[in-house]
mmCIF file of C-alpha atoms in Angstrom:
data_model
loop_
_atom_site.group_PDB
_atom_site.id
_atom_site.type_symbol
_atom_site.label_atom_id
_atom_site.label_comp_id
_atom_site.label_asym_id
_atom_site.label_seq_id
_atom_site.Cartn_x
_atom_site.Cartn_y
_atom_site.Cartn_z
ATOM 1 C CA MET A 793 26.329 -90.856 -69.274
ATOM 2 C CA LEU A 794 23.096 -89.085 -70.086
ATOM 3 C CA LEU A 795 20.222 -89.627 -67.648
ATOM 4 C CA ILE A 796 16.808 -89.300 -69.253
ATOM 5 C CA PRO A 797 13.732 -88.735 -67.067
ATOM 6 C CA ALA A 798 10.755 -90.810 -68.141
ATOM 7 C CA ILE A 799 7.250 -89.430 -68.335
ATOM 8 C CA ASP A 800 4.832 -92.315 -68.786
ATOM 9 C CA LEU A 801 1.372 -91.221 -69.863
ATOM 10 C CA LYS A 802 -1.858 -93.023 -68.972
ATOM 11 C CA ASP A 803 -5.222 -91.351 -69.419
ATOM 12 C CA GLY A 804 -3.534 -87.968 -69.722
ATOM 13 C CA ARG A 805 -1.658 -88.292 -66.434
ATOM 14 C CA CYS A 806 1.961 -88.963 -65.509
ATOM 15 C CA VAL A 807 2.218 -92.442 -63.970
ATOM 16 C CA ARG A 808 4.662 -95.260 -63.338
ATOM 17 C CA LEU A 809 3.871 -98.926 -63.736
ATOM 18 C CA ARG A 810 5.384 -101.944 -62.068
ATOM 19 C CA GLN A 811 6.666 -104.447 -64.624
ATOM 20 C CA GLY A 812 4.430 -102.945 -67.307
ATOM 21 C CA ASP A 813 1.189 -103.793 -65.499
ATOM 22 C CA MET A 814 -1.457 -101.230 -66.481
ATOM 23 C CA ASP A 815 -3.472 -102.213 -63.404
ATOM 24 C CA ASP A 816 -0.529 -101.424 -61.126
ATOM 25 C CA ALA A 817 -0.030 -97.737 -61.877
ATOM 26 C CA THR A 818 0.990 -94.985 -59.483
ATOM 27 C CA VAL A 819 -0.115 -91.491 -60.492
ATOM 28 C CA PHE A 820 2.620 -88.925 -59.933
ATOM 29 C CA SER A 821 1.101 -85.913 -61.655
ATOM 30 C CA GLU A 822 -2.145 -84.790 -63.209
ATOM 31 C CA ASP A 823 -0.135 -82.289 -65.279
ATOM 32 C CA PRO A 824 2.541 -83.998 -67.415
ATOM 33 C CA ALA A 825 3.633 -80.681 -68.951
ATOM 34 C CA ALA A 826 4.409 -79.310 -65.486
ATOM 35 C CA MET A 827 6.397 -82.471 -64.791
ATOM 36 C CA ALA A 828 8.354 -81.944 -68.012
ATOM 37 C CA ARG A 829 9.091 -78.377 -66.935
ATOM 38 C CA LYS A 830 10.332 -79.646 -63.564
ATOM 39 C CA TRP A 831 12.850 -82.024 -65.143
ATOM 40 C CA LEU A 832 13.956 -79.336 -67.588
ATOM 41 C CA GLU A 833 14.564 -76.900 -64.743
ATOM 42 C CA LEU A 834 16.517 -79.566 -62.862
ATOM 43 C CA GLY A 835 18.895 -79.922 -65.790
ATOM 44 C CA ALA A 836 17.494 -82.777 -67.866
ATOM 45 C CA ARG A 837 19.034 -82.852 -71.353
ATOM 46 C CA ARG A 838 16.452 -85.159 -72.908
ATOM 47 C CA LEU A 839 12.989 -86.467 -72.017
ATOM 48 C CA HIS A 840 11.574 -89.943 -72.587
ATOM 49 C CA LEU A 841 7.812 -90.129 -73.158
ATOM 50 C CA VAL A 842 5.720 -93.275 -73.339
ATOM 51 C CA ASP A 843 2.097 -93.333 -74.437
ATOM 52 C CA LEU A 844 1.048 -96.329 -72.338
ATOM 53 C CA ASN A 845 -2.510 -96.372 -73.641
ATOM 54 C CA GLY A 846 -1.112 -96.136 -77.148
ATOM 55 C CA ALA A 847 1.200 -99.087 -76.571
ATOM 56 C CA PHE A 848 -1.786 -101.287 -75.819
ATOM 57 C CA ALA A 849 -4.152 -99.757 -78.392
ATOM 58 C CA GLY A 850 -1.643 -99.703 -81.239
ATOM 59 C CA LYS A 851 -2.262 -96.027 -81.940
ATOM 60 C CA PRO A 852 -1.609 -92.728 -80.113
ATOM 61 C CA LYS A 853 -3.944 -92.064 -77.201
ATOM 62 C CA ASN A 854 -2.255 -89.248 -75.262
ATOM 63 C CA GLU A 855 -1.476 -86.778 -78.035
ATOM 64 C CA ALA A 856 -2.892 -83.784 -76.143
ATOM 65 C CA ALA A 857 -0.552 -84.396 -73.210
ATOM 66 C CA ILE A 858 2.370 -85.036 -75.553
ATOM 67 C CA LYS A 859 1.723 -81.803 -77.429
ATOM 68 C CA ALA A 860 1.553 -79.904 -74.136
ATOM 69 C CA ILE A 861 4.920 -81.353 -73.080
ATOM 70 C CA VAL A 862 6.565 -80.418 -76.378
ATOM 71 C CA ASN A 863 5.117 -76.916 -76.126
ATOM 72 C CA GLU A 864 6.465 -76.640 -72.566
ATOM 73 C CA VAL A 865 10.062 -77.626 -73.282
ATOM 74 C CA GLY A 866 10.107 -76.128 -76.772
ATOM 75 C CA SER A 867 13.303 -76.766 -78.677
ATOM 76 C CA ARG A 868 15.480 -76.531 -75.583
ATOM 77 C CA ILE A 869 15.998 -80.290 -75.184
ATOM 78 C CA PRO A 870 15.216 -83.309 -77.361
ATOM 79 C CA VAL A 871 12.107 -85.338 -76.633
ATOM 80 C CA GLN A 872 11.705 -88.988 -77.601
ATOM 81 C CA ILE A 873 8.361 -90.790 -77.713
ATOM 82 C CA GLY A 874 7.253 -94.398 -77.827
ATOM 83 C CA GLY A 875 3.954 -96.230 -77.601
ATOM 84 C CA GLY A 876 1.499 -96.905 -80.401
ATOM 85 C CA LEU A 877 3.749 -96.075 -83.343
ATOM 86 C CA ARG A 878 2.530 -98.348 -86.116
ATOM 87 C CA ASP A 879 2.660 -96.261 -89.306
ATOM 88 C CA LEU A 880 4.799 -93.663 -91.051
ATOM 89 C CA ASP A 881 2.081 -91.011 -90.937
ATOM 90 C CA THR A 882 2.048 -91.082 -87.126
ATOM 91 C CA ILE A 883 5.826 -90.797 -87.015
ATOM 92 C CA GLU A 884 5.792 -87.883 -89.424
ATOM 93 C CA ARG A 885 3.106 -86.124 -87.387
ATOM 94 C CA TYR A 886 5.140 -86.468 -84.195
ATOM 95 C CA LEU A 887 8.372 -85.288 -85.802
ATOM 96 C CA ASP A 888 6.648 -82.355 -87.471
ATOM 97 C CA GLY A 889 5.152 -81.502 -84.074
ATOM 98 C CA GLY A 890 8.529 -81.112 -82.402
ATOM 99 C CA ILE A 891 9.422 -84.628 -81.266
ATOM 100 C CA SER A 892 13.128 -85.348 -81.891
ATOM 101 C CA TYR A 893 13.139 -89.159 -81.839
ATOM 102 C CA VAL A 894 10.497 -91.828 -82.201
ATOM 103 C CA ILE A 895 10.783 -95.215 -80.522
ATOM 104 C CA ILE A 896 9.433 -98.253 -82.303
ATOM 105 C CA GLY A 897 8.990 -101.368 -80.215
ATOM 106 C CA THR A 898 6.236 -103.885 -80.834
ATOM 107 C CA ALA A 899 5.834 -102.856 -84.475
ATOM 108 C CA ALA A 900 9.534 -103.450 -85.107
ATOM 109 C CA VAL A 901 9.254 -107.037 -83.905
ATOM 110 C CA LYS A 902 5.963 -107.831 -85.592
ATOM 111 C CA ASN A 903 6.621 -105.915 -88.803
ATOM 112 C CA PRO A 904 10.358 -105.447 -89.408
ATOM 113 C CA GLY A 905 9.632 -103.987 -92.828
ATOM 114 C CA PHE A 906 7.917 -101.048 -91.135
ATOM 115 C CA LEU A 907 11.004 -100.318 -89.042
ATOM 116 C CA HIS A 908 13.172 -100.571 -92.146
ATOM 117 C CA ASP A 909 10.934 -98.096 -93.987
ATOM 118 C CA ALA A 910 10.892 -95.727 -91.008
ATOM 119 C CA CYS A 911 14.684 -95.700 -90.781
ATOM 120 C CA GLY A 912 14.863 -94.905 -94.482
ATOM 121 C CA ALA A 913 12.254 -92.148 -94.303
ATOM 122 C CA PHE A 914 13.494 -90.529 -91.086
ATOM 123 C CA PRO A 915 17.236 -91.202 -90.813
ATOM 124 C CA GLY A 916 18.800 -90.489 -87.446
ATOM 125 C CA GLN A 917 15.445 -90.119 -85.710
ATOM 126 C CA VAL A 918 14.321 -93.716 -85.198
ATOM 127 C CA ILE A 919 15.185 -95.599 -82.020
ATOM 128 C CA VAL A 920 14.204 -99.227 -81.555
ATOM 129 C CA GLY A 921 12.929 -100.291 -78.170
ATOM 130 C CA LEU A 922 13.590 -103.884 -77.176
ATOM 131 C CA ASP A 923 11.939 -105.059 -74.000
ATOM 132 C CA ALA A 924 12.969 -108.454 -72.703
ATOM 133 C CA ARG A 925 12.635 -110.976 -69.950
ATOM 134 C CA ASP A 926 15.403 -113.564 -69.590
ATOM 135 C CA GLY A 927 16.856 -112.532 -72.952
ATOM 136 C CA LYS A 928 13.631 -112.975 -74.916
ATOM 137 C CA VAL A 929 11.803 -110.039 -76.483
ATOM 138 C CA ALA A 930 8.303 -109.085 -75.320
ATOM 139 C CA THR A 931 5.689 -107.142 -77.295
ATOM 140 C CA ASP A 932 2.255 -105.547 -76.896
ATOM 141 C CA GLY A 933 3.014 -103.541 -73.789
ATOM 142 C CA TRP A 934 5.032 -106.480 -72.439
ATOM 143 C CA SER A 935 1.934 -108.692 -72.386
ATOM 144 C CA LYS A 936 3.325 -111.206 -74.908
ATOM 145 C CA LEU A 937 6.692 -112.959 -74.733
ATOM 146 C CA THR A 938 8.211 -113.980 -78.074
ATOM 147 C CA GLY A 939 10.928 -116.487 -78.847
ATOM 148 C CA HIS A 940 13.187 -113.824 -80.358
ATOM 149 C CA ASP A 941 16.641 -113.367 -78.861
ATOM 150 C CA VAL A 942 17.354 -109.731 -77.997
ATOM 151 C CA LEU A 943 20.841 -109.571 -79.490
ATOM 152 C CA ASP A 944 19.856 -111.305 -82.719
ATOM 153 C CA LEU A 945 17.003 -108.865 -83.296
ATOM 154 C CA ALA A 946 19.116 -105.869 -82.318
ATOM 155 C CA LYS A 947 21.786 -106.803 -84.847
ATOM 156 C CA THR A 948 19.172 -107.059 -87.566
ATOM 157 C CA PHE A 949 17.685 -103.686 -86.684
ATOM 158 C CA GLU A 950 21.125 -102.106 -86.491
ATOM 159 C CA GLY A 951 21.508 -103.018 -90.140
ATOM 160 C CA TYR A 952 18.320 -101.092 -90.906
ATOM 161 C CA GLY A 953 19.912 -97.886 -89.619
ATOM 162 C CA VAL A 954 18.363 -97.337 -86.178
ATOM 163 C CA GLU A 955 19.872 -94.431 -84.259
ATOM 164 C CA SER A 956 20.157 -96.416 -81.025
ATOM 165 C CA VAL A 957 18.597 -99.250 -79.033
ATOM 166 C CA ILE A 958 16.689 -98.874 -75.780
ATOM 167 C CA TYR A 959 17.009 -102.065 -73.764
ATOM 168 C CA THR A 960 14.501 -102.620 -70.977
ATOM 169 C CA ASP A 961 14.657 -105.493 -68.543
ATOM 170 C CA ILE A 962 10.967 -106.081 -67.844
ATOM 171 C CA GLY A 963 11.613 -107.953 -64.636
ATOM 172 C CA ARG A 964 13.262 -104.894 -63.123
ATOM 173 C CA ASP A 965 11.262 -102.009 -64.556
ATOM 174 C CA GLY A 966 9.508 -100.027 -61.855
ATOM 175 C CA MET A 967 10.792 -102.399 -59.172
ATOM 176 C CA LEU A 968 13.773 -100.331 -57.945
ATOM 177 C CA SER A 969 15.809 -103.539 -57.953
ATOM 178 C CA GLY A 970 18.878 -102.302 -59.811
ATOM 179 C CA VAL A 971 19.908 -102.352 -63.457
ATOM 180 C CA ASN A 972 20.643 -105.636 -65.215
ATOM 181 C CA ILE A 973 24.191 -104.557 -66.029
ATOM 182 C CA GLU A 974 25.317 -107.928 -67.364
ATOM 183 C CA ALA A 975 22.522 -108.217 -69.919
ATOM 184 C CA THR A 976 22.867 -104.578 -70.984
ATOM 185 C CA VAL A 977 26.621 -104.908 -71.501
ATOM 186 C CA ARG A 978 26.158 -108.146 -73.432
ATOM 187 C CA LEU A 979 23.840 -106.348 -75.827
ATOM 188 C CA ALA A 980 26.045 -103.262 -76.160
ATOM 189 C CA ARG A 981 29.114 -105.342 -76.926
ATOM 190 C CA GLY A 982 27.321 -106.980 -79.828
ATOM 191 C CA LEU A 983 26.323 -103.697 -81.471
ATOM 192 C CA SER A 984 27.994 -100.648 -82.938
ATOM 193 C CA VAL A 985 25.029 -98.313 -82.325
ATOM 194 C CA PRO A 986 24.591 -96.911 -78.798
ATOM 195 C CA VAL A 987 22.490 -98.673 -76.187
ATOM 196 C CA ILE A 988 20.239 -96.825 -73.756
ATOM 197 C CA ALA A 989 19.671 -98.722 -70.516
ATOM 198 C CA SER A 990 16.203 -98.855 -69.011
ATOM 199 C CA GLY A 991 14.583 -100.591 -66.088
ATOM 200 C CA GLY A 992 15.618 -100.844 -62.473
ATOM 201 C CA VAL A 993 17.707 -97.698 -61.874
ATOM 202 C CA ALA A 994 17.211 -97.167 -58.145
ATOM 203 C CA ALA A 995 20.161 -95.405 -56.529
ATOM 204 C CA LEU A 996 23.516 -93.724 -57.089
ATOM 205 C CA GLY A 997 25.145 -97.139 -57.022
ATOM 206 C CA ASP A 998 23.338 -97.960 -60.260
ATOM 207 C CA ILE A 999 24.712 -94.784 -61.822
ATOM 208 C CA ASP A 1000 28.217 -95.797 -60.743
ATOM 209 C CA ALA A 1001 27.739 -99.266 -62.226
ATOM 210 C CA LEU A 1002 26.447 -97.886 -65.524
ATOM 211 C CA CYS A 1003 29.241 -95.328 -65.822
ATOM 212 C CA ALA A 1004 31.771 -98.089 -65.254
ATOM 213 C CA VAL A 1005 30.581 -99.808 -68.431
ATOM 214 C CA GLU A 1006 29.805 -96.691 -70.471
ATOM 215 C CA HIS A 1007 32.812 -97.453 -72.677
ATOM 216 C CA GLU A 1008 31.047 -100.621 -73.839
ATOM 217 C CA GLY A 1009 28.599 -98.445 -75.779
ATOM 218 C CA ILE A 1010 25.981 -97.604 -73.170
ATOM 219 C CA GLU A 1011 25.426 -93.897 -73.718
ATOM 220 C CA ALA A 1012 22.404 -93.176 -71.534
ATOM 221 C CA ALA A 1013 19.975 -94.501 -68.972
ATOM 222 C CA ILE A 1014 16.273 -93.851 -68.612
ATOM 223 C CA VAL A 1015 15.266 -93.089 -65.036
ATOM 224 C CA GLY A 1016 11.698 -93.416 -63.845
ATOM 225 C CA ARG A 1017 10.190 -94.565 -60.574
ATOM 226 C CA ALA A 1018 13.312 -93.815 -58.521
ATOM 227 C CA ILE A 1019 13.268 -90.095 -59.307
ATOM 228 C CA TYR A 1020 9.538 -89.943 -58.611
ATOM 229 C CA ASP A 1021 9.662 -91.922 -55.364
ATOM 230 C CA GLY A 1022 12.722 -89.959 -54.269
ATOM 231 C CA THR A 1023 15.127 -92.866 -53.846
ATOM 232 C CA LEU A 1024 17.314 -91.203 -56.481
ATOM 233 C CA ASP A 1025 17.977 -87.473 -56.634
ATOM 234 C CA PHE A 1026 18.063 -86.595 -60.328
ATOM 235 C CA VAL A 1027 20.415 -83.626 -59.977
ATOM 236 C CA ALA A 1028 22.849 -85.584 -57.818
ATOM 237 C CA ALA A 1029 22.678 -88.545 -60.186
ATOM 238 C CA GLN A 1030 23.402 -86.529 -63.325
ATOM 239 C CA THR A 1031 26.182 -84.668 -61.520
ATOM 240 C CA ARG A 1032 27.733 -87.991 -60.493
ATOM 241 C CA ALA A 1033 27.435 -89.322 -64.035
ATOM 242 C CA ASP A 1034 29.101 -86.202 -65.415
ATOM 243 C CA GLU A 1035 31.940 -86.433 -62.903
ATOM 244 C CA LEU A 1036 32.565 -90.098 -63.655
ATOM 245 C CA GLY A 1037 32.432 -89.365 -67.352
ATOM 246 C CA GLY A 1038 34.916 -86.535 -67.081
ATOM 247 C CA GLU A 1039 32.414 -83.814 -67.955
ATOM 248 C CA SER A 1040 32.240 -80.506 -66.185
#
């Protein structure tokens, strides 16, 4: 089970939101590149970046901070980025700039043809992000709830050739209330591509619970507020995940 530290960017700073509320942000660092270096030094094997301003604006807004992060970690670990990806040119610019994977969320729901084109143009590098509340997909930085069922959409996007699916339970994100294991497993069982869990990871017990269902197709978990607040020790968590997964 791979644990992926999240670096959420708002106005050039590293923050965490509660349930996607831009007005409820906690600033954890004025220097996102230094934060990326910290997670790298602590053994992170991948980083998860979110351009929060970009998610709401529909276009990249924190490119300077993103570039600084990529320059900091170099080619040592993969970096994935989401938020404001609405056209192929933006994706190409990110990938050419050293990003390993792009995450398409709102645009995938609103314009499935765009996701299909992106998967065709950049095979193996496109992840779809599905954020949901009570099984229904949300868009526009979680501000709008659609009538789309998560599993139905995920199956469609799997057919397009997405590399994996990030599933976020909005009700739990940033709340330290535990992972929605049942919903994540339900999604993973319905797909053949890997699922990355997101939202609610709070303690080692959540790591244990995720590792127990890893065989269902849940390959990784994004960790955010818990590793910033200190309720979860990243090194201890990844070590536990490796032990439970049989890795040295």
